[in-house]
């Protein structure tokens, strides 16, 4: 804005007087601008306005970080390229290039700090629910990703800004690193070290082996084309995300709004792609290395080593990076866009990007699976087999099949007995963060909640798999296991965003897993109670498995529940017909216990213990009895549970550090005992939840007051006063 006052006023004032006078003039002007608004009593901005304003600032910040990084990095590398040319490799030239890179690094660092400040300023006033909820901006979806990739906690606007900055810096650097590998100047690695801007992890390995080095001019042109494609596609996606998000906020009941947004976005992205392809073809023709049918080429290691292939690969990576960056700027905006606009889903991206599809097609690309919006949405995240697991049985060893196994989970049958009615309903609490919960709902998949139920649940997919139980690594809680009905044990090392098979399905009759526990002091040791193969054990976090000797015991093939005794290697197994068995050698040998000799003690439904609080183990039986052992699961006696009412104790939970307090379900109610099962008191659960079956109970490790219950109606409830009152926290399920 031109300074119209200086020529008139400044000649008559000293330097200090002019500075003070100008400050006073600006203050008066600002007061005049604010006064009319205050006088008219204008309403403060609405929550929707604040949310949209925050979203626009986030997208602007993301674009500026990427563009500054690309421009500054290219200037640095160009300076080193000039020194690398024939006859220019002198100390003076290298000194100039070093100074250029230092200036570039400072620009990048300043821009990062500036954008983080603007994000905090614009987004700090947005309500927490609007900022994190998957019906607002949806940043709860990035909590695990930011923590795992960058060790950043996304709890407020500041955390969002730091994670966004790190992601944009890393993706911009990865794109340039990949492009520079084709030019291959000797000084590139030196320049990269000088320009280290704090990306905490290497995002992608440089593209190698798919194209020969280019002539300097062709390399620069390709570098410019890839950077330009990344920025233009990011800007196009940002506009799309804003349009869709505005439709959801301003016109939630107007499908025509989203239809118009989809048509506009599809056309805009198609124009960007056409122009990028045209520039690519012109570049390849100019460099004399055009490739026929280049559009069909993907970034595979087996691709022929031509510059044409490399160009296609790099542009694909740019499109992928743009989609990923939009996810970190506006998670929900990206999800809405990807659901409606086919071209947003770029095949070949190694990214986990959410989409929203009321009825997902069978050929939905794996890298875009994961629902982030409506509870009615369904998704299936990728289930990728691990690298060559070895599955050992006793006494012989089975190798992984040479062909990649196809997982065809057994469909959940219509329950014919009350026992099967709880298959597919599980509940677990993160041992380090009691606000993080996992649950499964048969036919709807797996869900996660990071707010102890205050915000809606986040879908994690697995809609075509029946999940019966979870086990979470207490040392590294982003690693969790899922016991499934037909796919064995699945593992995730990303907090549930992606799942992989563990190879257990290759063991005969071990694909139906009913119970799952991890050894408390050595969580790489996993025990899976199967319906047909007894207990199968892994000492390598699921990489290899062994069938234990329980398989040969009467009733030992059909395991329903597992629990640990006080010893780190003591395991108690509850079976369908045989009571309980105990192993004090990590499953290498088993011994019969007295439970099967008691009336009703042969058919065990549930087990619970707390290894930190003594030798007490509880067992719920199919006949409605609840048994207790005070000697590590060896000798058993009946409690008074059955005397207080009828119903099966399908779920049990022992309060941490207070072994005398135990919770048990009685069909559709939850009961509490404060004297190790001597007497029982009915809670208010049935009155709150209605007619249903309680299938799982969970108590936080360090919060003895809070209790969670999952039912076979697909609902989850919480109590913060030991069951006196209950709250339905099923939003999003």
PDB file of N, CA and C in Angstrom, residues 557-626:
ATOM      1  N   UNK A 557      -8.325 -78.129  21.851  1.00  0.00           N
ATOM      2  CA  UNK A 557      -8.317 -77.532  20.512  1.00  0.00           C
ATOM      3  C   UNK A 557      -9.158 -76.260  20.444  1.00  0.00           C
ATOM      4  N   UNK A 558     -10.152 -76.163  21.339  1.00  0.00           N
ATOM      5  CA  UNK A 558     -11.129 -75.078  21.213  1.00  0.00           C
ATOM      6  C   UNK A 558     -11.004 -74.140  22.409  1.00  0.00           C
ATOM      7  N   UNK A 559     -10.221 -73.087  22.238  1.00  0.00           N
ATOM      8  CA  UNK A 559      -9.921 -72.141  23.314  1.00  0.00           C
ATOM      9  C   UNK A 559     -10.819 -70.917  23.182  1.00  0.00           C
ATOM     10  N   UNK A 560     -11.433 -70.527  24.284  1.00  0.00           N
ATOM     11  CA  UNK A 560     -12.322 -69.366  24.272  1.00  0.00           C
ATOM     12  C   UNK A 560     -11.722 -68.143  24.954  1.00  0.00           C
ATOM     13  N   UNK A 561     -10.829 -68.347  25.915  1.00  0.00           N
ATOM     14  CA  UNK A 561     -10.328 -67.204  26.677  1.00  0.00           C
ATOM     15  C   UNK A 561      -8.934 -67.509  27.195  1.00  0.00           C
ATOM     16  N   UNK A 562      -8.181 -66.433  27.471  1.00  0.00           N
ATOM     17  CA  UNK A 562      -6.811 -66.528  27.966  1.00  0.00           C
ATOM     18  C   UNK A 562      -6.594 -65.482  29.049  1.00  0.00           C
ATOM     19  N   UNK A 563      -5.690 -65.797  29.990  1.00  0.00           N
ATOM     20  CA  UNK A 563      -5.312 -64.829  31.024  1.00  0.00           C
ATOM     21  C   UNK A 563      -3.932 -65.192  31.526  1.00  0.00           C
ATOM     22  N   UNK A 564      -3.253 -64.200  32.099  1.00  0.00           N
ATOM     23  CA  UNK A 564      -1.950 -64.421  32.701  1.00  0.00           C
ATOM     24  C   UNK A 564      -2.085 -64.551  34.210  1.00  0.00           C
ATOM     25  N   UNK A 565      -1.263 -65.441  34.773  1.00  0.00           N
ATOM     26  CA  UNK A 565      -1.131 -65.511  36.208  1.00  0.00           C
ATOM     27  C   UNK A 565      -0.075 -64.512  36.664  1.00  0.00           C
ATOM     28  N   UNK A 566       0.300 -64.528  37.940  1.00  0.00           N
ATOM     29  CA  UNK A 566       1.259 -63.547  38.446  1.00  0.00           C
ATOM     30  C   UNK A 566       2.655 -63.726  37.879  1.00  0.00           C
ATOM     31  N   UNK A 567       3.020 -64.956  37.508  1.00  0.00           N
ATOM     32  CA  UNK A 567       4.327 -65.148  36.910  1.00  0.00           C
ATOM     33  C   UNK A 567       4.318 -64.700  35.463  1.00  0.00           C
ATOM     34  N   UNK A 568       5.438 -64.140  35.003  1.00  0.00           N
ATOM     35  CA  UNK A 568       5.488 -63.613  33.639  1.00  0.00           C
ATOM     36  C   UNK A 568       5.281 -64.687  32.599  1.00  0.00           C
ATOM     37  N   UNK A 569       5.516 -65.965  32.971  1.00  0.00           N
ATOM     38  CA  UNK A 569       5.398 -67.042  31.995  1.00  0.00           C
ATOM     39  C   UNK A 569       4.209 -67.949  32.269  1.00  0.00           C
ATOM     40  N   UNK A 570       3.336 -67.576  33.195  1.00  0.00           N
ATOM     41  CA  UNK A 570       2.184 -68.405  33.546  1.00  0.00           C
ATOM     42  C   UNK A 570       0.973 -67.996  32.730  1.00  0.00           C
ATOM     43  N   UNK A 571       0.403 -68.958  32.009  1.00  0.00           N
ATOM     44  CA  UNK A 571      -0.750 -68.704  31.148  1.00  0.00           C
ATOM     45  C   UNK A 571      -1.877 -69.630  31.565  1.00  0.00           C
ATOM     46  N   UNK A 572      -3.079 -69.074  31.665  1.00  0.00           N
ATOM     47  CA  UNK A 572      -4.279 -69.853  31.956  1.00  0.00           C
ATOM     48  C   UNK A 572      -5.171 -69.795  30.724  1.00  0.00           C
ATOM     49  N   UNK A 573      -5.657 -70.973  30.297  1.00  0.00           N
ATOM     50  CA  UNK A 573      -6.495 -71.058  29.101  1.00  0.00           C
ATOM     51  C   UNK A 573      -7.843 -71.634  29.469  1.00  0.00           C
ATOM     52  N   UNK A 574      -8.914 -70.975  29.048  1.00  0.00           N
ATOM     53  CA  UNK A 574     -10.263 -71.484  29.237  1.00  0.00           C
ATOM     54  C   UNK A 574     -10.760 -72.095  27.949  1.00  0.00           C
ATOM     55  N   UNK A 575     -11.254 -73.339  28.008  1.00  0.00           N
ATOM     56  CA  UNK A 575     -11.647 -74.055  26.795  1.00  0.00           C
ATOM     57  C   UNK A 575     -13.138 -74.335  26.821  1.00  0.00           C
ATOM     58  N   UNK A 576     -13.660 -74.730  25.654  1.00  0.00           N
ATOM     59  CA  UNK A 576     -15.095 -74.928  25.506  1.00  0.00           C
ATOM     60  C   UNK A 576     -15.587 -76.157  26.246  1.00  0.00           C
ATOM     61  N   UNK A 577     -14.734 -77.171  26.381  1.00  0.00           N
ATOM     62  CA  UNK A 577     -15.137 -78.391  27.066  1.00  0.00           C
ATOM     63  C   UNK A 577     -13.905 -79.001  27.730  1.00  0.00           C
ATOM     64  N   UNK A 578     -13.642 -78.589  28.963  1.00  0.00           N
ATOM     65  CA  UNK A 578     -12.457 -79.078  29.651  1.00  0.00           C
ATOM     66  C   UNK A 578     -12.012 -78.151  30.763  1.00  0.00           C
ATOM     67  N   UNK A 579     -12.795 -77.117  31.025  1.00  0.00           N
ATOM     68  CA  UNK A 579     -12.447 -76.196  32.104  1.00  0.00           C
ATOM     69  C   UNK A 579     -11.280 -75.309  31.730  1.00  0.00           C
ATOM     70  N   UNK A 580     -10.258 -75.308  32.571  1.00  0.00           N
ATOM     71  CA  UNK A 580      -9.074 -74.492  32.297  1.00  0.00           C
ATOM     72  C   UNK A 580      -7.826 -75.362  32.363  1.00  0.00           C
ATOM     73  N   UNK A 581      -6.819 -74.927  31.614  1.00  0.00           N
ATOM     74  CA  UNK A 581      -5.491 -75.518  31.672  1.00  0.00           C
ATOM     75  C   UNK A 581      -4.502 -74.419  32.034  1.00  0.00           C
ATOM     76  N   UNK A 582      -3.377 -74.832  32.632  1.00  0.00           N
ATOM     77  CA  UNK A 582      -2.385 -73.862  33.056  1.00  0.00           C
ATOM     78  C   UNK A 582      -1.001 -74.277  32.557  1.00  0.00           C
ATOM     79  N   UNK A 583      -0.249 -73.274  32.123  1.00  0.00           N
ATOM     80  CA  UNK A 583       1.138 -73.497  31.728  1.00  0.00           C
ATOM     81  C   UNK A 583       2.017 -72.514  32.485  1.00  0.00           C
ATOM     82  N   UNK A 584       3.101 -73.034  33.073  1.00  0.00           N
ATOM     83  CA  UNK A 584       4.065 -72.168  33.749  1.00  0.00           C
ATOM     84  C   UNK A 584       5.396 -72.148  33.003  1.00  0.00           C
ATOM     85  N   UNK A 585       5.317 -72.477  31.698  1.00  0.00           N
ATOM     86  CA  UNK A 585       6.536 -72.536  30.877  1.00  0.00           C
ATOM     87  C   UNK A 585       6.304 -71.936  29.501  1.00  0.00           C
ATOM     88  N   UNK A 586       5.534 -70.856  29.464  1.00  0.00           N
ATOM     89  CA  UNK A 586       5.237 -70.181  28.196  1.00  0.00           C
ATOM     90  C   UNK A 586       4.585 -71.110  27.171  1.00  0.00           C
ATOM     91  N   UNK A 587       3.788 -72.034  27.651  1.00  0.00           N
ATOM     92  CA  UNK A 587       3.048 -72.905  26.751  1.00  0.00           C
ATOM     93  C   UNK A 587       3.788 -74.141  26.310  1.00  0.00           C
ATOM     94  N   UNK A 588       5.008 -74.344  26.787  1.00  0.00           N
ATOM     95  CA  UNK A 588       5.745 -75.547  26.394  1.00  0.00           C
ATOM     96  C   UNK A 588       5.131 -76.804  27.002  1.00  0.00           C
ATOM     97  N   UNK A 589       4.560 -76.692  28.197  1.00  0.00           N
ATOM     98  CA  UNK A 589       3.867 -77.815  28.826  1.00  0.00           C
ATOM     99  C   UNK A 589       2.623 -77.281  29.522  1.00  0.00           C
ATOM    100  N   UNK A 590       1.623 -78.152  29.673  1.00  0.00           N
ATOM    101  CA  UNK A 590       0.344 -77.745  30.244  1.00  0.00           C
ATOM    102  C   UNK A 590      -0.084 -78.739  31.315  1.00  0.00           C
ATOM    103  N   UNK A 591      -0.893 -78.254  32.259  1.00  0.00           N
ATOM    104  CA  UNK A 591      -1.407 -79.119  33.306  1.00  0.00           C
ATOM    105  C   UNK A 591      -2.891 -78.865  33.502  1.00  0.00           C
ATOM    106  N   UNK A 592      -3.569 -79.936  33.843  1.00  0.00           N
ATOM    107  CA  UNK A 592      -5.003 -79.893  34.077  1.00  0.00           C
ATOM    108  C   UNK A 592      -5.290 -79.227  35.421  1.00  0.00           C
ATOM    109  N   UNK A 593      -6.338 -78.404  35.507  1.00  0.00           N
ATOM    110  CA  UNK A 593      -6.725 -77.783  36.777  1.00  0.00           C
ATOM    111  C   UNK A 593      -8.023 -78.405  37.275  1.00  0.00           C
ATOM    112  N   UNK A 594      -8.432 -77.994  38.450  1.00  0.00           N
ATOM    113  CA  UNK A 594      -9.601 -78.626  39.081  1.00  0.00           C
ATOM    114  C   UNK A 594     -10.930 -78.072  38.591  1.00  0.00           C
ATOM    115  N   UNK A 595     -10.934 -77.048  37.757  1.00  0.00           N
ATOM    116  CA  UNK A 595     -12.191 -76.391  37.408  1.00  0.00           C
ATOM    117  C   UNK A 595     -13.159 -77.343  36.715  1.00  0.00           C
ATOM    118  N   UNK A 596     -12.636 -78.202  35.848  1.00  0.00           N
ATOM    119  CA  UNK A 596     -13.524 -79.094  35.099  1.00  0.00           C
ATOM    120  C   UNK A 596     -14.239 -80.091  35.993  1.00  0.00           C
ATOM    121  N   UNK A 597     -13.747 -80.291  37.204  1.00  0.00           N
ATOM    122  CA  UNK A 597     -14.389 -81.247  38.117  1.00  0.00           C
ATOM    123  C   UNK A 597     -15.560 -80.636  38.870  1.00  0.00           C
ATOM    124  N   UNK A 598     -15.723 -79.308  38.777  1.00  0.00           N
ATOM    125  CA  UNK A 598     -16.817 -78.641  39.486  1.00  0.00           C
ATOM    126  C   UNK A 598     -18.056 -78.593  38.609  1.00  0.00           C
ATOM    127  N   UNK A 599     -19.249 -78.596  39.195  1.00  0.00           N
ATOM    128  CA  UNK A 599     -20.474 -78.494  38.394  1.00  0.00           C
ATOM    129  C   UNK A 599     -20.465 -77.231  37.529  1.00  0.00           C
ATOM    130  N   UNK A 600     -20.625 -77.404  36.234  1.00  0.00           N
ATOM    131  CA  UNK A 600     -20.649 -76.273  35.306  1.00  0.00           C
ATOM    132  C   UNK A 600     -19.293 -75.728  34.955  1.00  0.00           C
ATOM    133  N   UNK A 601     -18.238 -76.350  35.449  1.00  0.00           N
ATOM    134  CA  UNK A 601     -16.911 -75.786  35.247  1.00  0.00           C
ATOM    135  C   UNK A 601     -16.221 -76.196  33.972  1.00  0.00           C
ATOM    136  N   UNK A 602     -16.860 -77.035  33.148  1.00  0.00           N
ATOM    137  CA  UNK A 602     -16.168 -77.529  31.952  1.00  0.00           C
ATOM    138  C   UNK A 602     -16.197 -76.516  30.805  1.00  0.00           C
ATOM    139  N   UNK A 603     -17.293 -75.781  30.666  1.00  0.00           N
ATOM    140  CA  UNK A 603     -17.447 -74.858  29.529  1.00  0.00           C
ATOM    141  C   UNK A 603     -17.170 -73.431  30.000  1.00  0.00           C
ATOM    142  N   UNK A 604     -15.968 -72.932  29.701  1.00  0.00           N
ATOM    143  CA  UNK A 604     -15.535 -71.613  30.168  1.00  0.00           C
ATOM    144  C   UNK A 604     -15.767 -70.583  29.065  1.00  0.00           C
ATOM    145  N   UNK A 605     -16.387 -69.462  29.437  1.00  0.00           N
ATOM    146  CA  UNK A 605     -16.637 -68.365  28.497  1.00  0.00           C
ATOM    147  C   UNK A 605     -15.587 -67.269  28.589  1.00  0.00           C
ATOM    148  N   UNK A 606     -15.136 -66.943  29.815  1.00  0.00           N
ATOM    149  CA  UNK A 606     -14.293 -65.763  29.996  1.00  0.00           C
ATOM    150  C   UNK A 606     -13.317 -65.990  31.136  1.00  0.00           C
ATOM    151  N   UNK A 607     -12.183 -65.264  31.072  1.00  0.00           N
ATOM    152  CA  UNK A 607     -11.173 -65.282  32.122  1.00  0.00           C
ATOM    153  C   UNK A 607     -10.729 -63.850  32.392  1.00  0.00           C
ATOM    154  N   UNK A 608     -10.300 -63.590  33.629  1.00  0.00           N
ATOM    155  CA  UNK A 608      -9.749 -62.273  33.954  1.00  0.00           C
ATOM    156  C   UNK A 608      -8.806 -62.413  35.132  1.00  0.00           C
ATOM    157  N   UNK A 609      -7.732 -61.645  35.095  1.00  0.00           N
ATOM    158  CA  UNK A 609      -6.772 -61.634  36.194  1.00  0.00           C
ATOM    159  C   UNK A 609      -6.025 -60.317  36.147  1.00  0.00           C
ATOM    160  N   UNK A 610      -5.272 -60.067  37.190  1.00  0.00           N
ATOM    161  CA  UNK A 610      -4.371 -58.930  37.202  1.00  0.00           C
ATOM    162  C   UNK A 610      -3.046 -59.412  37.783  1.00  0.00           C
ATOM    163  N   UNK A 611      -2.079 -59.716  36.938  1.00  0.00           N
ATOM    164  CA  UNK A 611      -0.827 -60.301  37.424  1.00  0.00           C
ATOM    165  C   UNK A 611      -0.101 -59.435  38.443  1.00  0.00           C
ATOM    166  N   UNK A 612      -0.419 -58.140  38.504  1.00  0.00           N
ATOM    167  CA  UNK A 612       0.294 -57.260  39.437  1.00  0.00           C
ATOM    168  C   UNK A 612      -0.263 -57.318  40.853  1.00  0.00           C
ATOM    169  N   UNK A 613      -1.408 -57.984  41.036  1.00  0.00           N
ATOM    170  CA  UNK A 613      -2.074 -57.913  42.339  1.00  0.00           C
ATOM    171  C   UNK A 613      -2.330 -59.289  42.933  1.00  0.00           C
ATOM    172  N   UNK A 614      -1.431 -60.224  42.738  1.00  0.00           N
ATOM    173  CA  UNK A 614      -1.580 -61.507  43.408  1.00  0.00           C
ATOM    174  C   UNK A 614      -1.974 -62.627  42.483  1.00  0.00           C
ATOM    175  N   UNK A 615      -2.441 -63.730  43.072  1.00  0.00           N
ATOM    176  CA  UNK A 615      -2.670 -64.966  42.340  1.00  0.00           C
ATOM    177  C   UNK A 615      -4.127 -65.188  41.959  1.00  0.00           C
ATOM    178  N   UNK A 616      -4.972 -64.170  42.037  1.00  0.00           N
ATOM    179  CA  UNK A 616      -6.400 -64.359  41.826  1.00  0.00           C
ATOM    180  C   UNK A 616      -6.722 -64.366  40.333  1.00  0.00           C
ATOM    181  N   UNK A 617      -7.453 -65.405  39.893  1.00  0.00           N
ATOM    182  CA  UNK A 617      -7.932 -65.524  38.517  1.00  0.00           C
ATOM    183  C   UNK A 617      -9.425 -65.832  38.587  1.00  0.00           C
ATOM    184  N   UNK A 618     -10.210 -65.203  37.734  1.00  0.00           N
ATOM    185  CA  UNK A 618     -11.655 -65.424  37.684  1.00  0.00           C
ATOM    186  C   UNK A 618     -12.012 -66.095  36.366  1.00  0.00           C
ATOM    187  N   UNK A 619     -13.038 -66.966  36.411  1.00  0.00           N
ATOM    188  CA  UNK A 619     -13.492 -67.675  35.209  1.00  0.00           C
ATOM    189  C   UNK A 619     -15.011 -67.639  35.157  1.00  0.00           C
ATOM    190  N   UNK A 620     -15.558 -67.149  34.042  1.00  0.00           N
ATOM    191  CA  UNK A 620     -16.998 -67.152  33.821  1.00  0.00           C
ATOM    192  C   UNK A 620     -17.395 -68.378  33.037  1.00  0.00           C
ATOM    193  N   UNK A 621     -18.427 -69.086  33.492  1.00  0.00           N
ATOM    194  CA  UNK A 621     -18.821 -70.357  32.886  1.00  0.00           C
ATOM    195  C   UNK A 621     -20.118 -70.210  32.104  1.00  0.00           C
ATOM    196  N   UNK A 622     -20.306 -71.152  31.191  1.00  0.00           N
ATOM    197  CA  UNK A 622     -21.477 -71.117  30.320  1.00  0.00           C
ATOM    198  C   UNK A 622     -22.775 -71.326  31.088  1.00  0.00           C
ATOM    199  N   UNK A 623     -22.721 -72.030  32.211  1.00  0.00           N
ATOM    200  CA  UNK A 623     -23.943 -72.292  32.977  1.00  0.00           C
ATOM    201  C   UNK A 623     -24.353 -71.118  33.865  1.00  0.00           C
ATOM    202  N   UNK A 624     -23.599 -70.019  33.845  1.00  0.00           N
ATOM    203  CA  UNK A 624     -23.938 -68.842  34.633  1.00  0.00           C
ATOM    204  C   UNK A 624     -23.161 -68.716  35.913  1.00  0.00           C
ATOM    205  N   UNK A 625     -22.275 -69.674  36.199  1.00  0.00           N
ATOM    206  CA  UNK A 625     -21.443 -69.576  37.399  1.00  0.00           C
ATOM    207  C   UNK A 625     -20.212 -68.720  37.122  1.00  0.00           C
ATOM    208  N   UNK A 626     -19.641 -68.182  38.206  1.00  0.00           N
ATOM    209  CA  UNK A 626     -18.373 -67.471  38.114  1.00  0.00           C
ATOM    210  C   UNK A 626     -17.448 -68.067  39.171  1.00  0.00           C
TER     211      UNK A 626
END
